[in-house]
Coordinates of C-alpha atoms and ligand atoms in Angstrom, one line a residue:
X81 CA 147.1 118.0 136.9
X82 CA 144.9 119.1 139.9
X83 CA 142.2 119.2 137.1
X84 CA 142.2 115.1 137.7
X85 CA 142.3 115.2 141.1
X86 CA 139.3 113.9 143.2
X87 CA 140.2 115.4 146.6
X88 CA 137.8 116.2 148.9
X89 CA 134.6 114.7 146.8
X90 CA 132.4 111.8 147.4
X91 CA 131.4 109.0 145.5
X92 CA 128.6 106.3 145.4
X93 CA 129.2 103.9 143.4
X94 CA 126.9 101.1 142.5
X95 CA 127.8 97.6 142.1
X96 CA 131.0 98.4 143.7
X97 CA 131.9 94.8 145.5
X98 CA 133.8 93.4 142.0
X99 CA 134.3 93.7 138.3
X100 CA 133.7 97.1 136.9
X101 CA 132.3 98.8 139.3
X102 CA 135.0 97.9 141.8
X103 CA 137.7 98.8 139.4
X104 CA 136.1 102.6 139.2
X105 CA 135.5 102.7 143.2
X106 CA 139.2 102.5 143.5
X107 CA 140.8 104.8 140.6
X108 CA 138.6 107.6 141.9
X109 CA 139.8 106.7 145.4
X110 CA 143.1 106.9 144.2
X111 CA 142.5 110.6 142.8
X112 CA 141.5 111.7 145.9
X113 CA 137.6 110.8 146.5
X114 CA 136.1 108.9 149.6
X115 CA 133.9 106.3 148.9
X116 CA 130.2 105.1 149.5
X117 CA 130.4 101.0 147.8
X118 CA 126.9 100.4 147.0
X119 CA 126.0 97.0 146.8
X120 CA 124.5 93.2 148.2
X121 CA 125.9 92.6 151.8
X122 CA 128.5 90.3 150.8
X123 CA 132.4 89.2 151.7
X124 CA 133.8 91.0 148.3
X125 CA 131.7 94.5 149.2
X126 CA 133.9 94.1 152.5
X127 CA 136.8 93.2 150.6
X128 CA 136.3 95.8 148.0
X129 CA 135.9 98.7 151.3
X130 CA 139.2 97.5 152.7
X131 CA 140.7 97.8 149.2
X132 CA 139.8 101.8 149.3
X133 CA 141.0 101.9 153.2
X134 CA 144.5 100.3 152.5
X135 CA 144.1 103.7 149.7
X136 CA 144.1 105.9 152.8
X137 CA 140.5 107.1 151.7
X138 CA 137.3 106.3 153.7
X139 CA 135.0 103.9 152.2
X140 CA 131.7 102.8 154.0
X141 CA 129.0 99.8 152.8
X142 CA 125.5 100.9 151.7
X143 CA 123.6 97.2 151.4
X144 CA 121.4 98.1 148.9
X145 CA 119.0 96.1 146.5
X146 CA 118.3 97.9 143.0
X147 CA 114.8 95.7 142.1
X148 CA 113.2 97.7 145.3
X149 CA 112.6 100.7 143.2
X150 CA 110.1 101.9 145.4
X151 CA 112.7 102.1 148.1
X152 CA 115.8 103.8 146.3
X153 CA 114.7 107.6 147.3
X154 CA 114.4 106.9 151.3
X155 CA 117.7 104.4 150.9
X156 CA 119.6 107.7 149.3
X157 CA 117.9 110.0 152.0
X158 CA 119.6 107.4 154.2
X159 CA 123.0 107.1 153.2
X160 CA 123.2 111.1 153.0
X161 CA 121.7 111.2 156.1
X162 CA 124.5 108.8 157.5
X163 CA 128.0 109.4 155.2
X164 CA 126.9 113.0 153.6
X165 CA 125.6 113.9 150.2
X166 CA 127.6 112.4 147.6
X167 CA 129.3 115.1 144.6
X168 CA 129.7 112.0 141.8
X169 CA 126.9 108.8 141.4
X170 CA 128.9 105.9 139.2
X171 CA 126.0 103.8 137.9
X172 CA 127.8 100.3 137.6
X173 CA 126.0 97.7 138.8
X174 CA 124.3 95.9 135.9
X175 CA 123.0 92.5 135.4
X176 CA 122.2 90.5 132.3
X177 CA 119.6 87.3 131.0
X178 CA 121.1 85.8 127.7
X179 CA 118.7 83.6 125.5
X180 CA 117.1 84.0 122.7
X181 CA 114.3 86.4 122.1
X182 CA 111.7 84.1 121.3
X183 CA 112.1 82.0 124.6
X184 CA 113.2 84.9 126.9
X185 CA 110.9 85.1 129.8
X186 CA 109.0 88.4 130.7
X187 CA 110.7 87.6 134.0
X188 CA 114.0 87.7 132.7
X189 CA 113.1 90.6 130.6
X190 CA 112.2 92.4 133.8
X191 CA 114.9 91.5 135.8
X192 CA 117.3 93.4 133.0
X193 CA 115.1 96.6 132.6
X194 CA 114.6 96.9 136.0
X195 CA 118.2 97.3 137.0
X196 CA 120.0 98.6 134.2
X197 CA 117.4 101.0 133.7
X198 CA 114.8 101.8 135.7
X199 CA 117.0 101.7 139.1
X200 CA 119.5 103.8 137.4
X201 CA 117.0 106.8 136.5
X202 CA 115.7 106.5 140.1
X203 CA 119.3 106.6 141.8
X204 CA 119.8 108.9 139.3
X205 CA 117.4 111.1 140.3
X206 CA 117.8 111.3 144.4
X207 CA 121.0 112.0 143.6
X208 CA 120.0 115.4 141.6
X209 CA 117.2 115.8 144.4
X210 CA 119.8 116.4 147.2
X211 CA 121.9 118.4 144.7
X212 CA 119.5 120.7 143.5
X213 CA 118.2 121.1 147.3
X214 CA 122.0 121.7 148.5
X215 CA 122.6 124.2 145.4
X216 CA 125.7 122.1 144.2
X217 CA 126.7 120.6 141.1
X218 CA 127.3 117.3 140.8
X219 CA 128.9 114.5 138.0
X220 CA 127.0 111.0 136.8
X221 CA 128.9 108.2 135.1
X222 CA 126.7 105.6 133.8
X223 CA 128.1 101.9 132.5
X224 CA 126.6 101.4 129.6
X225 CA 127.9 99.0 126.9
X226 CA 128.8 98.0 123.5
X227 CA 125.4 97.9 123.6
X228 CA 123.8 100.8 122.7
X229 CA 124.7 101.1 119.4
X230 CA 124.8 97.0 118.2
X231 CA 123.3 93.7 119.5
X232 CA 124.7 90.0 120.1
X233 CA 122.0 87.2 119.3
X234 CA 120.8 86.2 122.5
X235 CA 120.7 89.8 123.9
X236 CA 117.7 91.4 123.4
X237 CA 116.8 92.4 127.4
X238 CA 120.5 93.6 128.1
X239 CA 120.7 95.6 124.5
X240 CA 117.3 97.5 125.4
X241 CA 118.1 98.5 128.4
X242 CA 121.2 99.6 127.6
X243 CA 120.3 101.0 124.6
X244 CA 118.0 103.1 126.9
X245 CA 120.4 103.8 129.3
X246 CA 122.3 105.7 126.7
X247 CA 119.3 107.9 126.1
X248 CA 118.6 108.5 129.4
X249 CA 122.0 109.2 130.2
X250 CA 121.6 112.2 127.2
X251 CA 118.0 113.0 128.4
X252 CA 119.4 113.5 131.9
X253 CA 122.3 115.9 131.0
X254 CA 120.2 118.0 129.2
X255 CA 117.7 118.2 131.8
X256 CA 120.0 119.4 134.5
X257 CA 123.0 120.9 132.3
X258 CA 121.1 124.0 134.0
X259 CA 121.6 122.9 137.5
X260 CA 125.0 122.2 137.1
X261 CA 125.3 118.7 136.9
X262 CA 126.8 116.7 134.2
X263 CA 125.6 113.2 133.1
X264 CA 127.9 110.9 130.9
X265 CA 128.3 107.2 129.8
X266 CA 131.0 104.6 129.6
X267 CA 130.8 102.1 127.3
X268 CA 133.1 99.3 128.3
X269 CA 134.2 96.8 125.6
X270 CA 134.0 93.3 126.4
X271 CA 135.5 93.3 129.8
X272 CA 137.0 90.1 131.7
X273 CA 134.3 90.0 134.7
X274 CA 132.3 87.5 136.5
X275 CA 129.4 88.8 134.4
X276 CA 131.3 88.0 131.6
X277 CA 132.7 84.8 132.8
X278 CA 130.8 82.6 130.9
X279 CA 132.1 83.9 127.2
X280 CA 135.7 83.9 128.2
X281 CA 136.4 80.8 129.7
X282 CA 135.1 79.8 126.2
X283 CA 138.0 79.1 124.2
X284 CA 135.7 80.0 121.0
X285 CA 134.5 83.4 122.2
X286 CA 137.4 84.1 123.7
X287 CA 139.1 84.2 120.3
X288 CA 136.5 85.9 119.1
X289 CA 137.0 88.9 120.5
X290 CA 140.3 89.0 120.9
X291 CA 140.1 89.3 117.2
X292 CA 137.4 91.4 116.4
X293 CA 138.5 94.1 119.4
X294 CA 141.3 96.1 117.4
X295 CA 143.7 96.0 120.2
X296 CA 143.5 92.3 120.4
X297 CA 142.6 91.7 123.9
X298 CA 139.9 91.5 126.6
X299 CA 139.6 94.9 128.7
X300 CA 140.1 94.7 132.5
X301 CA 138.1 96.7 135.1
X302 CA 141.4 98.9 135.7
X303 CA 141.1 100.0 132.0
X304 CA 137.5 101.4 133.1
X305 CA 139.0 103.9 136.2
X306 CA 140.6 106.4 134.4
X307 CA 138.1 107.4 132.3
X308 CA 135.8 107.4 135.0
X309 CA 138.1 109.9 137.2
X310 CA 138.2 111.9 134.3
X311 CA 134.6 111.9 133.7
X312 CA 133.9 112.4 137.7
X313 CA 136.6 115.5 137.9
X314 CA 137.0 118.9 137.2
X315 CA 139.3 118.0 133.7
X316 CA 135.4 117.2 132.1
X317 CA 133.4 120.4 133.5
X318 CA 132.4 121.1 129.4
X319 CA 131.3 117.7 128.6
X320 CA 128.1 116.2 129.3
X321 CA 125.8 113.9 127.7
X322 CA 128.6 111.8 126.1
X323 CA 128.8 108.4 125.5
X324 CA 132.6 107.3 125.9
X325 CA 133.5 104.0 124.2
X326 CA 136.3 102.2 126.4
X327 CA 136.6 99.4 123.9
X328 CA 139.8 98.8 122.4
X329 CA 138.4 100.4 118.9
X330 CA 135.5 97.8 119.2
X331 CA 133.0 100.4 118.0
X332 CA 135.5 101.9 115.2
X333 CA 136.1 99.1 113.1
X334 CA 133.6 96.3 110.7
Ligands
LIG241 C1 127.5 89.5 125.9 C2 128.3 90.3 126.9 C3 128.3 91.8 126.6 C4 129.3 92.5 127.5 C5 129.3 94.0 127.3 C6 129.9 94.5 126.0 O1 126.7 88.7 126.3 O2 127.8 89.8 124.7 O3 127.8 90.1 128.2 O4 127.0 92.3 126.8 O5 128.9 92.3 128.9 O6 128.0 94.6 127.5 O7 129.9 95.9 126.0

Protein backbone atom coordinates (compact mmCIF):
# COMPACT_ATOMS: atom_id res chain seq x y z
CA UNK A 1 0.00 0.00 0.00
CA UNK A 2 3.12 2.29 0.20
CA UNK A 3 2.33 2.78 -3.45
CA UNK A 4 -0.59 5.36 -1.98
CA UNK A 5 1.45 6.83 0.36
CA UNK A 6 2.41 10.53 0.17
CA UNK A 7 5.23 10.66 2.63
CA UNK A 8 7.81 12.90 2.32
CA UNK A 9 6.24 15.02 -0.81
CA UNK A 10 4.93 18.40 -1.08
CA UNK A 11 1.90 19.87 -2.32
CA UNK A 12 0.42 23.16 -3.55
CA UNK A 13 -2.74 23.18 -3.87
CA UNK A 14 -4.88 25.98 -5.30
CA UNK A 15 -8.05 27.10 -3.95
CA UNK A 16 -7.29 25.16 -0.89
CA UNK A 17 -9.32 27.46 1.89
CA UNK A 18 -12.91 25.30 1.16
CA UNK A 19 -14.92 23.05 -1.06
CA UNK A 20 -12.92 20.92 -3.39
CA UNK A 21 -9.82 22.01 -3.15
CA UNK A 22 -9.80 21.80 0.62
CA UNK A 23 -11.16 18.38 0.62
CA UNK A 24 -7.90 17.24 -1.63
CA UNK A 25 -5.40 19.38 0.60
CA UNK A 26 -6.35 17.14 3.42
CA UNK A 27 -6.59 13.48 1.84
CA UNK A 28 -3.13 13.98 0.51
CA UNK A 29 -2.14 15.19 3.92
CA UNK A 30 -3.48 12.35 5.32
CA UNK A 31 -1.29 10.00 2.92
CA UNK A 32 1.62 11.47 4.07
CA UNK A 33 2.31 14.95 2.11
CA UNK A 34 2.98 18.51 3.69
CA UNK A 35 1.04 21.10 2.43
CA UNK A 36 1.46 24.65 0.62
CA UNK A 37 -2.78 25.99 0.78
CA UNK A 38 -2.83 28.41 -1.96
CA UNK A 39 -5.40 30.87 -1.77
CA UNK A 40 -7.11 34.64 -0.84
CA UNK A 41 -5.93 35.70 2.76
CA UNK A 42 -8.99 34.76 4.45
CA UNK A 43 -10.32 33.10 7.96
CA UNK A 44 -11.23 29.54 6.09
CA UNK A 45 -7.44 29.42 4.42
CA UNK A 46 -6.43 29.68 8.23
CA UNK A 47 -8.94 27.30 9.10
CA UNK A 48 -8.31 24.99 6.33
CA UNK A 49 -4.04 25.19 7.48
CA UNK A 50 -5.06 24.23 11.01
CA UNK A 51 -7.11 21.36 9.58
CA UNK A 52 -3.77 19.83 7.92
CA UNK A 53 -1.78 20.77 11.38
CA UNK A 54 -4.32 18.92 13.73
CA UNK A 55 -3.18 15.96 10.61
CA UNK A 56 0.36 16.13 12.07
CA UNK A 57 1.59 17.51 8.62
CA UNK A 58 2.89 21.07 8.00
CA UNK A 59 0.80 23.30 6.11
CA UNK A 60 1.79 26.97 5.39
CA UNK A 61 -0.52 29.95 3.50
CA UNK A 62 0.64 31.27 0.08
CA UNK A 63 -1.98 34.48 -0.42
CA UNK A 64 -2.18 34.37 -3.77
CA UNK A 65 -4.45 36.08 -6.51
CA UNK A 66 -4.83 33.90 -9.86
CA UNK A 67 -6.16 37.08 -12.24
CA UNK A 68 -2.38 38.53 -11.71
CA UNK A 69 -1.07 36.36 -14.42
CA UNK A 70 1.74 38.43 -14.92
CA UNK A 71 2.78 37.75 -11.34
CA UNK A 72 2.32 33.84 -10.91
CA UNK A 73 6.07 32.95 -12.01
CA UNK A 74 7.88 35.37 -9.29
CA UNK A 75 4.87 34.34 -6.64
CA UNK A 76 6.01 30.42 -7.38
CA UNK A 77 9.78 31.54 -7.31
CA UNK A 78 8.67 32.85 -3.94
CA UNK A 79 6.96 30.17 -2.25
CA UNK A 80 9.89 27.72 -3.27
CA UNK A 81 12.15 30.15 -2.29
CA UNK A 82 10.28 30.21 1.30
CA UNK A 83 8.61 26.40 1.91
CA UNK A 84 10.75 24.42 -0.87
CA UNK A 85 9.86 23.23 -4.31
CA UNK A 86 6.69 21.47 -4.39
CA UNK A 87 6.65 17.43 -6.07
CA UNK A 88 2.63 17.61 -6.84
CA UNK A 89 0.61 21.16 -8.12
CA UNK A 90 -3.50 20.36 -7.42
CA UNK A 91 -5.08 22.93 -9.72
CA UNK A 92 -8.52 23.52 -7.75
CA UNK A 93 -9.33 26.80 -7.48
CA UNK A 94 -11.99 27.63 -10.14
CA UNK A 95 -14.60 30.21 -10.39
CA UNK A 96 -17.75 30.44 -12.56
CA UNK A 97 -20.31 33.40 -14.31
CA UNK A 98 -23.71 31.65 -15.16
CA UNK A 99 -26.03 33.58 -17.67
CA UNK A 100 -26.97 33.19 -20.75
CA UNK A 101 -24.65 33.44 -23.70
CA UNK A 102 -26.24 36.15 -25.36
CA UNK A 103 -26.14 38.57 -22.30
CA UNK A 104 -22.91 37.26 -20.76
CA UNK A 105 -20.51 40.07 -20.40
CA UNK A 106 -16.91 39.98 -22.03
CA UNK A 107 -16.04 40.72 -18.33
CA UNK A 108 -17.60 37.87 -17.06
CA UNK A 109 -16.28 35.82 -19.89
CA UNK A 110 -12.77 36.95 -18.80
CA UNK A 111 -13.03 36.47 -15.32
CA UNK A 112 -13.73 32.51 -16.16
CA UNK A 113 -10.94 32.08 -18.79
CA UNK A 114 -8.70 33.77 -16.88
CA UNK A 115 -8.72 31.54 -13.92
CA UNK A 116 -9.75 28.34 -14.94
CA UNK A 117 -7.45 28.49 -17.71
CA UNK A 118 -5.09 30.73 -18.28
CA UNK A 119 -3.71 30.87 -14.50
CA UNK A 120 -3.75 27.15 -14.50
CA UNK A 121 -1.25 26.78 -17.61
CA UNK A 122 0.91 29.50 -15.96
CA UNK A 123 1.03 27.79 -12.45
CA UNK A 124 1.24 25.02 -14.39
CA UNK A 125 4.20 25.88 -15.98
CA UNK A 126 6.59 27.43 -12.91
CA UNK A 127 5.87 24.41 -11.52
CA UNK A 128 7.60 22.29 -14.41
CA UNK A 129 10.24 25.23 -14.58
CA UNK A 130 11.59 24.40 -11.07
CA UNK A 131 11.21 20.71 -11.88
CA UNK A 132 12.90 20.52 -14.95
CA UNK A 133 15.75 22.98 -13.30
CA UNK A 134 15.95 20.54 -10.17
CA UNK A 135 16.00 17.26 -12.48
CA UNK A 136 12.83 15.77 -10.65
CA UNK A 137 9.65 14.53 -11.65
CA UNK A 138 6.73 15.78 -10.59
CA UNK A 139 2.56 14.97 -10.62
CA UNK A 140 -0.32 17.76 -11.79
CA UNK A 141 -3.99 17.25 -10.90
CA UNK A 142 -6.19 19.58 -12.58
CA UNK A 143 -10.15 20.09 -11.49
CA UNK A 144 -11.84 20.09 -14.32
CA UNK A 145 -15.57 19.26 -14.62
CA UNK A 146 -18.52 17.58 -16.10
CA UNK A 147 -17.70 20.10 -18.32
CA UNK A 148 -15.52 19.18 -20.79
CA UNK A 149 -17.36 16.81 -22.52
CA UNK A 150 -21.32 18.51 -22.13
CA UNK A 151 -22.79 21.96 -21.35
CA UNK A 152 -25.65 23.35 -18.99
CA UNK A 153 -27.65 26.45 -20.67
CA UNK A 154 -26.29 29.25 -19.00
CA UNK A 155 -22.59 28.01 -19.10
CA UNK A 156 -20.90 28.94 -21.90
CA UNK A 157 -17.64 30.89 -20.02
CA UNK A 158 -17.21 27.94 -17.44
CA UNK A 159 -17.74 25.06 -20.24
CA UNK A 160 -14.91 26.65 -22.46
CA UNK A 161 -12.63 27.03 -20.12
CA UNK A 162 -13.02 23.84 -18.85
CA UNK A 163 -13.38 22.27 -21.96
CA UNK A 164 -9.87 23.78 -22.43
CA UNK A 165 -8.52 22.87 -19.40
CA UNK A 166 -9.03 19.25 -20.39
CA UNK A 167 -6.89 19.81 -23.43
CA UNK A 168 -4.39 21.50 -21.85
CA UNK A 169 -4.22 19.17 -19.21
CA UNK A 170 -3.47 16.33 -22.36
CA UNK A 171 -1.21 18.91 -24.13
CA UNK A 172 0.77 19.29 -21.03
CA UNK A 173 1.34 15.51 -20.27
CA UNK A 174 2.56 14.97 -23.47
CA UNK A 175 4.87 17.74 -23.42
CA UNK A 176 6.72 16.73 -20.36
CA UNK A 177 5.89 12.84 -20.22
CA UNK A 178 9.73 13.22 -21.18
CA UNK A 179 10.70 15.07 -18.24
CA UNK A 180 9.07 12.95 -16.05
CA UNK A 181 6.17 14.64 -14.97
CA UNK A 182 2.67 13.45 -15.21
CA UNK A 183 -0.43 15.77 -15.89
CA UNK A 184 -4.04 14.44 -15.23
CA UNK A 185 -7.65 15.72 -14.70
CA UNK A 186 -10.52 15.26 -12.28
CA UNK A 187 -13.63 15.72 -13.28
CA UNK A 188 -15.96 16.13 -10.27
CA UNK A 189 -19.68 15.50 -10.67
CA UNK A 190 -21.87 18.06 -9.32
CA UNK A 191 -20.38 18.57 -5.98
CA UNK A 192 -22.18 20.19 -2.72
CA UNK A 193 -19.88 23.51 -2.55
CA UNK A 194 -20.23 27.09 -2.02
CA UNK A 195 -19.67 27.37 -5.79
CA UNK A 196 -22.35 25.27 -6.17
CA UNK A 197 -24.60 26.57 -3.50
CA UNK A 198 -26.91 28.30 -5.49
CA UNK A 199 -28.26 24.98 -7.49
CA UNK A 200 -28.67 22.93 -4.35
CA UNK A 201 -30.46 24.88 -1.99
CA UNK A 202 -32.90 24.76 -5.06
CA UNK A 203 -35.28 22.22 -4.23
CA UNK A 204 -35.79 21.82 -8.19
CA UNK A 205 -32.16 21.28 -9.08
CA UNK A 206 -31.45 19.58 -6.31
CA UNK A 207 -33.82 16.78 -7.53
CA UNK A 208 -32.51 17.12 -10.58
CA UNK A 209 -29.47 15.72 -10.10
CA UNK A 210 -30.02 13.58 -7.62
CA UNK A 211 -31.81 11.79 -10.37
CA UNK A 212 -30.00 12.14 -13.31
CA UNK A 213 -26.40 11.25 -11.20
CA UNK A 214 -26.72 7.27 -11.29
CA UNK A 215 -25.83 6.97 -7.67
CA UNK A 216 -28.50 9.29 -6.72
CA UNK A 217 -26.84 11.84 -4.72
CA UNK A 218 -24.67 15.07 -4.67
CA UNK A 219 -20.83 14.35 -4.43
CA UNK A 220 -18.93 15.88 -1.41
CA UNK A 221 -15.31 17.31 -1.55
CA UNK A 222 -14.15 14.07 0.49
CA UNK A 223 -15.29 11.95 -2.52
CA UNK A 224 -12.63 14.11 -4.56
CA UNK A 225 -9.34 13.15 -2.18
CA UNK A 226 -8.79 9.82 -2.96
CA UNK A 227 -8.53 10.04 -6.35
CA UNK A 228 -6.47 12.88 -6.10
CA UNK A 229 -3.90 10.87 -3.70
CA UNK A 230 -3.98 8.37 -6.14
CA UNK A 231 -3.35 10.55 -9.01
CA UNK A 232 -0.55 12.62 -6.86
CA UNK A 233 1.32 9.05 -5.77
CA UNK A 234 3.43 6.56 -6.91
CA UNK A 235 0.18 3.86 -7.50
CA UNK A 236 -0.29 6.26 -10.97
CA UNK A 237 3.44 6.54 -12.22
CA UNK A 238 1.98 4.92 -15.89
CA UNK A 239 -0.88 7.21 -16.27
CA UNK A 240 -0.80 10.65 -17.58
CA UNK A 241 -2.89 12.73 -19.60
CA UNK A 242 -6.23 11.26 -18.28
CA UNK A 243 -9.25 12.74 -17.54
CA UNK A 244 -10.88 10.92 -14.46
CA UNK A 245 -14.66 11.37 -14.00
CA UNK A 246 -15.57 11.45 -10.21
CA UNK A 247 -19.26 11.70 -10.94
CA UNK A 248 -21.36 9.11 -9.67
CA UNK A 249 -21.80 7.55 -13.39
CA UNK A 250 -22.91 11.13 -14.42
CA UNK A 251 -20.88 10.86 -17.65
CA UNK A 252 -21.94 7.04 -18.23
CA UNK A 253 -25.48 7.17 -18.58
CA UNK A 254 -28.32 9.38 -21.11
C1 LIG B 1 -23.45 24.38 -13.02
C2 LIG B 1 -22.46 23.86 -12.00
C3 LIG B 1 -21.47 22.90 -12.65
C4 LIG B 1 -20.65 22.22 -11.56
C5 LIG B 1 -19.59 21.29 -12.08
C6 LIG B 1 -20.15 20.05 -12.69
O1 LIG B 1 -23.67 25.59 -13.10
O2 LIG B 1 -24.03 23.50 -13.71
O3 LIG B 1 -21.77 24.95 -11.41
O4 LIG B 1 -20.65 23.65 -13.50
O5 LIG B 1 -20.00 23.20 -10.79
O6 LIG B 1 -18.77 21.93 -13.00
O7 LIG B 1 -19.07 19.20 -13.04
Amino acid sequence: MNSFRLDRRLALVTGASRGIGCGIARALAGAGADILLAARPSPDLEQAAAQIRALGRRAETCAVDLHDIEGIPAWFDEVVRQHGRPDILVNAAGTTRRAPAESLTMEDWNENITVNLTAVFALCQAFARHSIAAGAKGKIINIASLMVAAARRTNSAYAASKGGLGQLTKALAVDWADKGILVNAITPGYIATKLTEPLWTDPEFDAWVKKRTPLGRWGTPEDLGAPAVFLAAPASDFITGQILFVDGGWISTF
